[in-house]
Amino acid sequence: MELLPAIDLRGGVAVRLRQGDDARRTTVGDDPQALLDRYATAGVPLVHVVDLDAALGEAPQRALVARMIERIAGRGTAIQLGGGLRDRASIEAALGEGVERAVVGSLVARDPEQFRALAAAHPGRLVPALDLSGATGEVRISGWREGAARSLAELAAALVGVSCPAVLVTDVDRDGMMGGPNVALARRVALACGLPALLSGGRLVARRSRRGARRPGDRGGDRGAGALFRRVHARRGDGCCAGRAVRMSAPLLPSGLARRVIPCLDVRDGRVVKGVRFQNLTDQGDPAESAARYAAEGADEIVFLDITAAPEARDTDLDWVRRTAERAFVPLTVGGGVRGVADGRRLLRAGADKFAVNSAAVARPELLSELAAQFGSQCVVLSVDAKRRGPSTWEVVTHGGRKSTGKDALAWIREGVERGAGEILLTSIDADGTRDGYDLPLLARACAAVEVPVIASGGAGSPDHLAAALGAGAAAVLAASIFHSGEWTVAAIKRELAARGFPIRLEENV
């Protein structure tokens, strides 16, 4: 769970409104910079700041926001700013002045295409905001004073595939009422648009349990807010924030776990190879040496795919699997040639942590249940190669993309998870090796269809592409060409993604 404190600014002071009504305003802190100081001292990485003056159509508090940004410079805390950012100029001005993320509401409802263009220009740095009435489902804009012309379903569909880290969902009926946020509404939005949901409106606070710990429900002051933030961020538990100007934000889909960066090595005849759409393969080196290099760069995991094992109806060669496990001390997933429980056992005993199943599972779906029952779902990765057949339809293909199956890719992903797959490795055959970017509509729909982690594969050519995939809901991004060519290191990619606001595990000395 990711927890964000919120500071709402009105006339230079920190306030709380009830249901967005300026007439029911309560001042909670004369000095918002002092509040920000406390959160920075507590180690909070991101603070949600709302310029209510700008949201209500008045002059923005840009000088105050600039002072707040300057105050926390170099302290490991950043600002996510919302309120009155309704056009390209105001959004880019905020980003240019040092805001880490810009929260955009009215523009999303009025001109979704312009928002998508801006999100593509600033991947990972824009957060679309949907302010909704939980009672009626109406979308509110312009400081909640107007109803949007488009429905929630239309706006959620427009957000599918955008390169954003999350969607901010606020139930305007609950905001400031202390009754708790509308979790069901936020989950509904997350599933519809394929983005993690930042949950806002209603504010949960903390109470003391019998052992003295603070839990959701207590209304007691803010004297423990800093300590609570330190505890929660240290433990990553399920508690919520305390304090008079604190709001809870929780990513619902996927979880708040760190996103993973995974080099992929296609193997043929014991050598790493790479091609375009699985064709015109060129030699890229020894598997164990390549894996050791990527592990040293900070790879979170490494995926090996024996791309000719299934077409040749043979087992995966275990020699390079063993050599790799001895040299690369990161989780290894090996795919290719897994046709039964015995094949999975051989790979695990050779040093693999997980195995990926593709063609054999399509031919006999019961295999997934058998593998999950024997080894646990955490070991079973369903590898799905999908080829676009229409504007919003994809077909499962097997044998390196050479054989059509007639199966709908999204339906097969859902069935695979129901049968026991604990993770999905989703490859777009159309994009694979092109370096033109992932198939984001496919990815977003797959992430929304299941609750297990989805790994994006096929088409990565730049950090922008990886950020876009994470923004579409992927739990991990897999890439090959950009790493094999030496154009980007794993460490450099991870630093890029972390700088854009994604939770990434960084190695200290890499």
Coordinates of C-alpha atoms in Angstrom, one line a residue:
M1 CA 0.0 0.0 0.0
E2 CA 1.3 3.4 -0.9
L3 CA 0.2 6.2 1.4
L4 CA 0.1 9.9 0.4
P5 CA -0.6 12.7 2.8
A6 CA -2.6 15.6 1.3
I7 CA -2.3 19.3 1.9
D8 CA -5.2 21.4 0.5
L9 CA -4.2 25.1 0.0
R10 CA -6.8 27.9 0.3
G11 CA -5.6 31.5 0.6
G12 CA -2.1 30.4 1.6
V13 CA -3.2 28.1 4.5
A14 CA -3.9 24.4 4.8
V15 CA -7.7 23.7 4.9
R16 CA -10.2 20.9 4.7
L17 CA -13.5 21.3 2.8
R18 CA -16.6 19.2 3.2
Q19 CA -17.8 17.8 -0.1
G20 CA -15.9 20.5 -1.9
D21 CA -18.0 23.3 -0.4
D22 CA -15.8 26.4 0.3
A23 CA -18.5 27.7 2.7
R24 CA -17.8 24.7 4.9
R25 CA -14.1 25.2 5.2
T26 CA -11.9 24.3 8.2
T27 CA -8.4 25.6 8.6
V28 CA -6.1 22.8 9.7
G29 CA -2.7 24.6 9.5
D30 CA -1.7 28.2 9.1
D31 CA 1.7 27.2 7.7
P32 CA 1.4 24.5 5.0
Q33 CA 5.2 24.6 4.6
A34 CA 5.5 23.4 8.2
L35 CA 3.2 20.5 7.4
L36 CA 5.3 19.6 4.4
D37 CA 8.4 19.7 6.6
R38 CA 6.9 17.1 8.9
Y39 CA 6.1 14.8 6.1
A40 CA 9.5 15.1 4.6
T41 CA 11.1 14.5 8.0
A42 CA 9.0 11.4 8.3
G43 CA 10.3 10.1 5.0
V44 CA 7.2 10.4 2.9
P45 CA 8.3 10.1 -0.7
L46 CA 5.3 11.9 -2.3
V47 CA 2.9 14.5 -0.9
H48 CA -0.4 15.3 -2.7
V49 CA -0.9 19.1 -2.8
V50 CA -4.2 20.7 -4.1
D51 CA -4.4 24.4 -5.0
L52 CA -8.0 25.1 -4.2
D53 CA -7.8 28.7 -5.3
A54 CA -6.9 27.6 -8.8
A55 CA -9.5 24.8 -8.7
L56 CA -12.2 27.3 -7.8
G57 CA -11.2 29.6 -10.7
E58 CA -9.2 32.1 -8.8
A59 CA -5.5 33.1 -9.2
P60 CA -3.2 30.0 -8.6
Q61 CA -1.0 30.0 -5.6
R62 CA 2.2 29.5 -7.7
A63 CA 4.5 31.4 -5.5
L64 CA 3.5 29.3 -2.4
V65 CA 3.9 26.1 -4.4
A66 CA 7.3 27.2 -5.6
R67 CA 8.4 27.8 -2.0
M68 CA 7.2 24.4 -1.0
I69 CA 9.1 22.7 -3.8
E70 CA 12.2 24.6 -2.8
R71 CA 11.8 23.7 0.8
I72 CA 12.0 19.9 0.2
A73 CA 14.6 20.0 -2.6
G74 CA 17.1 17.2 -2.1
R75 CA 15.2 15.6 0.9
G76 CA 13.7 12.6 -1.0
T77 CA 10.2 14.0 -0.9
A78 CA 8.3 15.2 -4.0
I79 CA 5.0 17.0 -4.7
Q80 CA 2.0 15.8 -6.7
L81 CA 0.1 18.9 -7.6
G82 CA -3.6 19.2 -8.5
G83 CA -6.1 22.1 -8.8
G84 CA -6.7 24.3 -11.9
L85 CA -4.4 22.4 -14.3
R86 CA -6.8 22.5 -17.2
D87 CA -4.7 23.1 -20.2
R88 CA -1.3 22.3 -21.7
A89 CA 0.3 25.5 -20.6
S90 CA -0.6 25.2 -16.9
I91 CA 0.3 21.5 -16.8
E92 CA 3.7 22.0 -18.4
A93 CA 4.4 25.0 -16.3
A94 CA 3.8 23.0 -13.1
L95 CA 6.1 20.2 -14.3
G96 CA 8.7 22.7 -15.4
E97 CA 8.7 24.3 -11.9
G98 CA 9.6 21.0 -10.2
V99 CA 6.3 19.2 -9.5
E100 CA 6.9 15.5 -9.8
R101 CA 3.4 14.7 -11.0
A102 CA 0.5 16.8 -12.2
V103 CA -3.1 15.8 -11.3
V104 CA -5.4 16.6 -14.2
G105 CA -9.2 16.4 -13.9
S106 CA -11.4 18.7 -16.0
L107 CA -9.2 18.3 -19.1
V108 CA -9.7 14.5 -19.0
A109 CA -13.5 14.9 -19.1
R110 CA -13.6 17.7 -21.7
D111 CA -10.9 16.6 -24.1
P112 CA -9.7 13.0 -23.5
E113 CA -7.6 12.9 -26.7
Q114 CA -5.7 16.0 -25.7
F115 CA -5.0 14.4 -22.3
R116 CA -3.8 11.2 -23.9
A117 CA -1.4 13.3 -26.1
L118 CA 0.0 15.1 -23.0
A119 CA 0.4 11.9 -21.1
A120 CA 2.4 10.4 -24.0
A121 CA 4.6 13.5 -24.0
H122 CA 5.2 13.2 -20.3
P123 CA 5.0 9.5 -19.5
G124 CA 4.5 8.6 -15.9
R125 CA 4.1 12.2 -14.8
L126 CA 0.4 12.9 -15.3
V127 CA -2.4 11.5 -13.0
P128 CA -5.9 11.6 -14.4
A129 CA -8.4 12.5 -11.8
L130 CA -12.0 11.4 -11.8
D131 CA -14.2 13.2 -9.3
L132 CA -17.5 11.2 -9.0
S133 CA -20.7 11.1 -7.0
G134 CA -20.8 7.7 -5.5
A135 CA -24.6 8.0 -5.3
T136 CA -25.3 8.9 -8.9
G137 CA -22.1 8.0 -10.8
E138 CA -21.9 11.5 -12.2
V139 CA -18.5 12.9 -13.1
R140 CA -17.9 16.4 -11.7
I141 CA -15.4 19.0 -13.1
S142 CA -14.3 22.6 -12.5
G143 CA -13.9 22.2 -8.7
W144 CA -16.9 19.9 -8.6
R145 CA -19.2 22.7 -9.6
E146 CA -20.2 21.3 -13.0
G147 CA -21.2 17.9 -14.3
A148 CA -19.2 16.4 -17.2
A149 CA -20.8 15.8 -20.6
R150 CA -19.2 12.3 -20.8
S151 CA -20.1 9.3 -18.7
L152 CA -17.7 7.4 -16.3
A153 CA -17.7 4.5 -18.8
E154 CA -16.7 6.7 -21.7
L155 CA -13.9 8.4 -19.7
A156 CA -12.6 5.1 -18.3
A157 CA -12.4 3.7 -21.8
A158 CA -10.5 6.8 -23.0
L159 CA -7.9 6.1 -20.3
V160 CA -7.1 2.6 -21.3
G161 CA -3.5 2.4 -22.3
V162 CA -2.4 5.9 -21.2
S163 CA 1.1 6.1 -19.9
C164 CA 0.1 7.3 -16.4
P165 CA 1.1 5.8 -13.0
A166 CA -2.4 5.8 -11.6
V167 CA -5.9 7.3 -11.7
L168 CA -7.1 9.4 -8.8
V169 CA -10.6 8.5 -7.8
T170 CA -12.6 10.8 -5.4
D171 CA -16.1 10.2 -4.2
V172 CA -17.3 13.8 -3.8
D173 CA -20.2 12.8 -1.6
R174 CA -17.7 11.5 1.0
D175 CA -14.9 13.9 0.8
G176 CA -14.2 15.6 4.1
M177 CA -17.1 13.7 5.8
M178 CA -14.8 11.4 7.8
G179 CA -16.8 8.4 6.9
G180 CA -14.2 6.5 5.0
P181 CA -13.5 6.4 1.2
N182 CA -15.5 4.6 -1.4
V183 CA -13.2 1.6 -2.1
A184 CA -15.8 -0.2 -4.3
L185 CA -16.0 2.9 -6.6
A186 CA -12.2 3.1 -6.9
R187 CA -11.9 -0.6 -7.7
R188 CA -14.6 -0.2 -10.4
V189 CA -12.7 2.6 -12.0
A190 CA -9.4 0.7 -11.8
L191 CA -10.8 -2.3 -13.5
A192 CA -12.5 -0.2 -16.2
C193 CA -9.4 1.7 -17.3
G194 CA -6.6 -0.7 -16.4
L195 CA -4.7 1.8 -14.1
P196 CA -3.9 1.5 -10.4
A197 CA -6.4 3.6 -8.4
L198 CA -5.3 6.3 -5.9
L199 CA -8.2 6.3 -3.4
S200 CA -9.3 9.7 -2.1
G201 CA -12.3 11.3 -0.4
G202 CA -13.6 10.3 3.0
R203 CA -10.3 10.0 4.7
L204 CA -9.6 7.1 7.0
V205 CA -7.6 8.0 10.1
A206 CA -6.0 5.8 12.8
R207 CA -7.0 4.6 16.2
R208 CA -5.1 2.9 18.9
S209 CA -5.5 -0.8 19.4
R210 CA -5.2 -2.5 22.8
R211 CA -1.5 -2.8 22.2
G212 CA -1.2 0.9 21.5
A213 CA -0.9 0.6 17.7
R214 CA -3.0 3.0 15.6
R215 CA -5.6 1.6 13.3
P216 CA -8.3 2.9 10.8
G217 CA -11.1 4.6 12.6
D218 CA -9.7 6.8 15.3
R219 CA -10.3 10.6 15.1
G220 CA -7.6 11.6 17.5
G221 CA -5.5 14.5 16.3
D222 CA -2.3 14.5 14.4
R223 CA 0.4 14.3 17.1
G224 CA 1.4 10.8 15.8
A225 CA 1.2 11.5 12.1
G226 CA 4.9 11.6 11.4
A227 CA 5.6 8.5 13.4
L228 CA 2.8 6.7 11.8
F229 CA 4.1 7.6 8.3
R230 CA 7.5 6.2 9.3
R231 CA 6.0 3.0 10.5
V232 CA 3.7 2.5 7.5
H233 CA 6.3 3.2 4.9
A234 CA 8.8 1.0 6.8
R235 CA 6.4 -1.9 7.0
R236 CA 4.2 -1.3 3.9
G237 CA 1.3 -2.5 5.9
D238 CA -2.4 -2.1 5.4
G239 CA -2.9 0.8 7.8
C240 CA -4.0 4.3 6.8
C241 CA -2.6 7.7 7.6
A242 CA -3.4 9.9 10.6
G243 CA -3.3 13.7 10.8
R244 CA -5.7 16.6 10.2
A245 CA -4.5 17.2 6.6
V246 CA -3.9 13.6 5.6
R247 CA -5.8 11.6 3.0
M248 CA -5.3 8.0 2.2
S249 CA -4.3 6.9 -1.3
A250 CA -4.0 3.2 -2.1
P251 CA -3.1 1.6 -5.4
L252 CA -5.8 -1.1 -5.9
L253 CA -4.7 -2.6 -9.2
P254 CA -2.0 -3.8 -9.2
S255 CA -0.6 -3.8 -5.7
G256 CA 1.9 -1.3 -4.2
L257 CA 4.8 -3.7 -4.7
A258 CA 7.8 -2.5 -6.6
R259 CA 7.5 -2.9 -10.4
R260 CA 10.0 -5.2 -12.0
V261 CA 12.4 -4.8 -14.9
I262 CA 13.1 -8.1 -16.6
P263 CA 15.6 -8.8 -19.3
C264 CA 14.4 -11.6 -21.6
L265 CA 16.8 -14.0 -23.3
D266 CA 15.5 -16.2 -26.2
V267 CA 17.6 -19.3 -26.4
R268 CA 18.2 -21.6 -29.4
D269 CA 20.8 -24.5 -29.4
G270 CA 22.2 -23.2 -26.1
R271 CA 22.8 -19.6 -27.4
V272 CA 21.0 -16.3 -26.8
V273 CA 19.3 -15.1 -30.1
K274 CA 17.2 -12.2 -31.1
G275 CA 15.0 -11.5 -34.1
V276 CA 11.9 -9.6 -35.2
R277 CA 8.5 -11.3 -34.7
F278 CA 10.5 -14.5 -33.9
Q279 CA 12.2 -14.5 -37.4
N280 CA 15.7 -13.7 -38.7
L281 CA 17.4 -14.7 -35.5
T282 CA 20.9 -13.4 -34.7
D283 CA 23.4 -14.7 -32.1
Q284 CA 23.6 -12.6 -28.9
G285 CA 26.0 -14.7 -26.7
D286 CA 26.1 -17.3 -23.9
P287 CA 23.0 -17.5 -21.7
A288 CA 24.9 -17.7 -18.4
E289 CA 27.3 -14.8 -19.2
S290 CA 24.4 -12.6 -20.4
A291 CA 22.3 -13.4 -17.3
A292 CA 25.2 -12.7 -14.9
R293 CA 25.7 -9.3 -16.5
Y294 CA 22.1 -8.4 -16.2
A295 CA 21.9 -9.6 -12.6
A296 CA 24.9 -7.4 -11.7
E297 CA 23.1 -4.4 -13.3
G298 CA 20.2 -4.9 -10.9
A299 CA 17.7 -7.0 -12.9
D300 CA 14.7 -8.0 -10.8
E301 CA 14.3 -11.3 -12.6
I302 CA 15.5 -12.9 -15.8
V303 CA 13.3 -14.8 -18.3
F304 CA 14.7 -17.5 -20.6
L305 CA 12.6 -18.8 -23.4
D306 CA 13.8 -21.8 -25.3
I307 CA 12.1 -20.8 -28.5
T308 CA 12.6 -24.0 -30.5
A309 CA 11.7 -26.5 -27.7
A310 CA 8.0 -26.5 -28.4
P311 CA 8.2 -26.5 -32.3
E312 CA 10.8 -29.4 -32.1
A313 CA 8.8 -31.2 -29.4
R314 CA 11.8 -31.6 -27.1
D315 CA 12.7 -30.8 -23.5
T316 CA 14.6 -27.6 -22.6
D317 CA 18.3 -28.2 -22.4
L318 CA 19.2 -28.1 -18.7
D319 CA 22.9 -27.4 -19.0
W320 CA 22.6 -23.7 -19.6
V321 CA 19.8 -23.5 -17.0
R322 CA 22.2 -24.9 -14.4
R323 CA 25.1 -22.8 -15.4
T324 CA 22.9 -19.7 -15.2
A325 CA 21.5 -20.5 -11.8
E326 CA 25.1 -20.9 -10.5
R327 CA 26.1 -17.4 -11.7
A328 CA 23.0 -15.2 -11.6
F329 CA 21.6 -14.8 -8.2
V330 CA 18.2 -13.4 -9.2
P331 CA 14.9 -15.2 -9.8
L332 CA 14.9 -17.2 -13.1
T333 CA 11.9 -18.1 -15.2
V334 CA 12.4 -20.7 -17.9
G335 CA 9.9 -21.4 -20.7
G336 CA 9.8 -23.8 -23.6
G337 CA 9.1 -27.5 -23.7
V338 CA 7.0 -27.8 -20.5
R339 CA 4.4 -30.4 -21.3
G340 CA 3.9 -32.1 -17.9
V341 CA 4.6 -32.2 -14.2
A342 CA 7.9 -34.0 -14.8
D343 CA 9.2 -31.2 -17.1
G344 CA 8.3 -28.6 -14.5
R345 CA 10.1 -30.6 -11.8
R346 CA 13.3 -30.9 -14.0
L347 CA 13.5 -27.1 -14.5
L348 CA 13.0 -26.4 -10.8
R349 CA 15.6 -28.9 -9.8
A350 CA 18.0 -27.4 -12.4
G351 CA 17.7 -24.0 -10.6
A352 CA 14.7 -22.2 -12.1
D353 CA 12.4 -20.5 -9.7
K354 CA 9.4 -20.5 -12.1
F355 CA 8.5 -22.0 -15.5
A356 CA 6.5 -20.6 -18.3
V357 CA 4.0 -22.7 -20.2
N358 CA 2.6 -21.8 -23.6
S359 CA 1.8 -24.3 -26.4
A360 CA 1.2 -27.3 -24.2
A361 CA -1.3 -25.4 -22.0
V362 CA -3.2 -24.3 -25.1
A363 CA -3.4 -27.9 -26.3
R364 CA -4.4 -29.2 -22.9
P365 CA -5.6 -26.5 -20.5
E366 CA -5.8 -29.0 -17.6
L367 CA -2.0 -28.9 -17.5
L368 CA -2.1 -25.6 -15.7
S369 CA -4.2 -27.0 -12.9
E370 CA -1.9 -30.1 -12.6
L371 CA 1.2 -27.9 -12.4
A372 CA -0.4 -25.5 -9.8
A373 CA -1.5 -28.4 -7.7
Q374 CA 2.0 -29.9 -7.7
F375 CA 4.2 -26.8 -7.3
G376 CA 1.9 -23.9 -6.4
S377 CA 0.6 -21.1 -8.6
Q378 CA 3.6 -19.0 -7.8
C379 CA 5.7 -21.3 -10.0
V380 CA 3.3 -21.4 -12.9
V381 CA 3.6 -18.6 -15.5
L382 CA 1.2 -18.7 -18.4
S383 CA 3.0 -17.4 -21.5
V384 CA 0.5 -15.9 -24.0
D385 CA 1.6 -14.9 -27.5
A386 CA -1.2 -12.7 -29.0
K387 CA -1.7 -11.5 -32.5
R388 CA -4.1 -8.7 -33.3
R389 CA -7.1 -9.7 -35.4
G390 CA -9.3 -6.6 -35.1
P391 CA -9.5 -3.2 -33.4
S392 CA -10.1 -4.8 -30.0
T393 CA -9.6 -8.5 -30.6
W394 CA -6.4 -10.6 -30.3
E395 CA -5.9 -14.3 -31.1
V396 CA -3.6 -16.7 -29.2
V397 CA -0.8 -18.1 -31.5
T398 CA 1.7 -20.8 -30.6
H399 CA 4.9 -22.4 -31.8
G400 CA 6.8 -19.1 -32.0
G401 CA 3.8 -17.3 -33.6
R402 CA 3.6 -19.8 -36.4
K403 CA 0.4 -21.6 -35.5
S404 CA -3.1 -20.0 -35.1
T405 CA -5.4 -21.4 -32.4
G406 CA -8.7 -19.6 -32.8
K407 CA -8.6 -18.7 -29.1
D408 CA -9.5 -15.2 -27.9
A409 CA -6.4 -14.0 -26.0
L410 CA -8.3 -12.2 -23.2
A411 CA -10.6 -15.1 -22.7
W412 CA -7.7 -17.5 -22.5
I413 CA -5.8 -15.3 -20.0
R414 CA -8.9 -15.4 -17.7
E415 CA -9.2 -19.1 -18.1
G416 CA -5.6 -19.7 -17.4
V417 CA -5.7 -17.8 -14.2
E418 CA -8.8 -19.7 -13.1
R419 CA -7.0 -22.9 -13.8
G420 CA -4.1 -21.9 -11.6
A421 CA -1.6 -19.7 -13.4
G422 CA 0.0 -17.3 -10.9
E423 CA 1.4 -14.8 -13.5
I424 CA 0.9 -13.9 -17.1
L425 CA 3.7 -13.3 -19.6
L426 CA 1.9 -11.4 -22.4
T427 CA 3.7 -11.0 -25.7
S428 CA 2.4 -9.1 -28.7
I429 CA 3.6 -10.9 -31.8
D430 CA 2.9 -7.9 -33.9
A431 CA 5.2 -5.7 -31.8
D432 CA 7.9 -8.2 -30.8
G433 CA 11.4 -7.0 -31.8
T434 CA 10.1 -3.9 -33.6
R435 CA 11.1 -1.5 -30.8
D436 CA 8.0 0.5 -31.6
G437 CA 6.4 0.0 -28.2
Y438 CA 4.1 -2.5 -26.5
D439 CA 0.6 -3.1 -27.6
L440 CA -0.9 -0.9 -24.9
P441 CA -4.6 -1.6 -25.5
L442 CA -4.0 -5.4 -25.3
L443 CA -1.9 -4.9 -22.2
A444 CA -4.4 -2.7 -20.4
R445 CA -7.3 -5.0 -21.1
A446 CA -5.4 -8.0 -19.9
C447 CA -4.4 -6.3 -16.7
A448 CA -8.0 -5.3 -16.1
A449 CA -9.2 -8.9 -16.8
V450 CA -7.2 -10.6 -14.0
E451 CA -5.8 -9.9 -10.6
V452 CA -2.5 -11.8 -11.0
P453 CA 0.6 -9.9 -12.2
V454 CA 0.9 -9.3 -15.9
I455 CA 4.4 -9.0 -17.5
A456 CA 4.4 -6.8 -20.6
S457 CA 6.5 -8.2 -23.5
G458 CA 7.1 -7.4 -27.1
G459 CA 8.2 -4.1 -28.6
A460 CA 10.2 -2.2 -26.0
G461 CA 12.6 0.3 -27.6
S462 CA 12.9 3.1 -25.0
P463 CA 12.2 4.1 -21.4
D464 CA 9.1 5.8 -22.6
H465 CA 7.7 2.4 -23.8
L466 CA 8.4 0.8 -20.5
A467 CA 6.9 3.6 -18.6
A468 CA 3.8 3.5 -20.8
A469 CA 3.4 -0.3 -20.1
L470 CA 3.6 0.3 -16.3
G471 CA 1.1 3.1 -16.7
A472 CA -1.2 0.6 -18.5
G473 CA -1.2 -1.6 -15.4
A474 CA 1.7 -4.0 -16.0
A475 CA 3.4 -5.4 -12.8
A476 CA 6.6 -5.9 -14.8
V477 CA 8.2 -4.9 -18.1
L478 CA 10.2 -7.4 -20.1
A479 CA 12.7 -6.3 -22.8
A480 CA 15.4 -7.8 -24.9
S481 CA 16.7 -5.7 -27.8
I482 CA 17.5 -2.5 -25.8
F483 CA 19.6 -4.5 -23.3
H484 CA 21.3 -6.8 -25.8
S485 CA 22.4 -3.9 -28.0
G486 CA 23.9 -2.1 -25.0
E487 CA 21.9 1.0 -25.7
W488 CA 20.5 0.9 -22.2
T489 CA 21.6 -0.9 -19.1
V490 CA 19.1 -2.4 -16.7
A491 CA 20.3 0.1 -14.0
A492 CA 19.8 3.1 -16.2
I493 CA 16.3 2.0 -17.2
K494 CA 15.3 1.5 -13.6
R495 CA 16.6 4.9 -12.6
E496 CA 14.5 6.4 -15.4
L497 CA 11.4 4.7 -14.3
A498 CA 11.9 5.6 -10.6
A499 CA 12.4 9.2 -11.6
R500 CA 9.0 9.1 -13.3
G501 CA 7.3 8.1 -10.1
F502 CA 7.0 4.3 -10.4
P503 CA 7.9 2.2 -7.4
I504 CA 11.2 0.6 -8.5
R505 CA 13.8 -1.3 -6.5
L506 CA 17.2 0.4 -7.0
E507 CA 20.6 -1.1 -6.2
E508 CA 22.7 1.3 -4.2
N509 CA 26.0 0.6 -6.0
V510 CA 24.8 0.1 -9.6

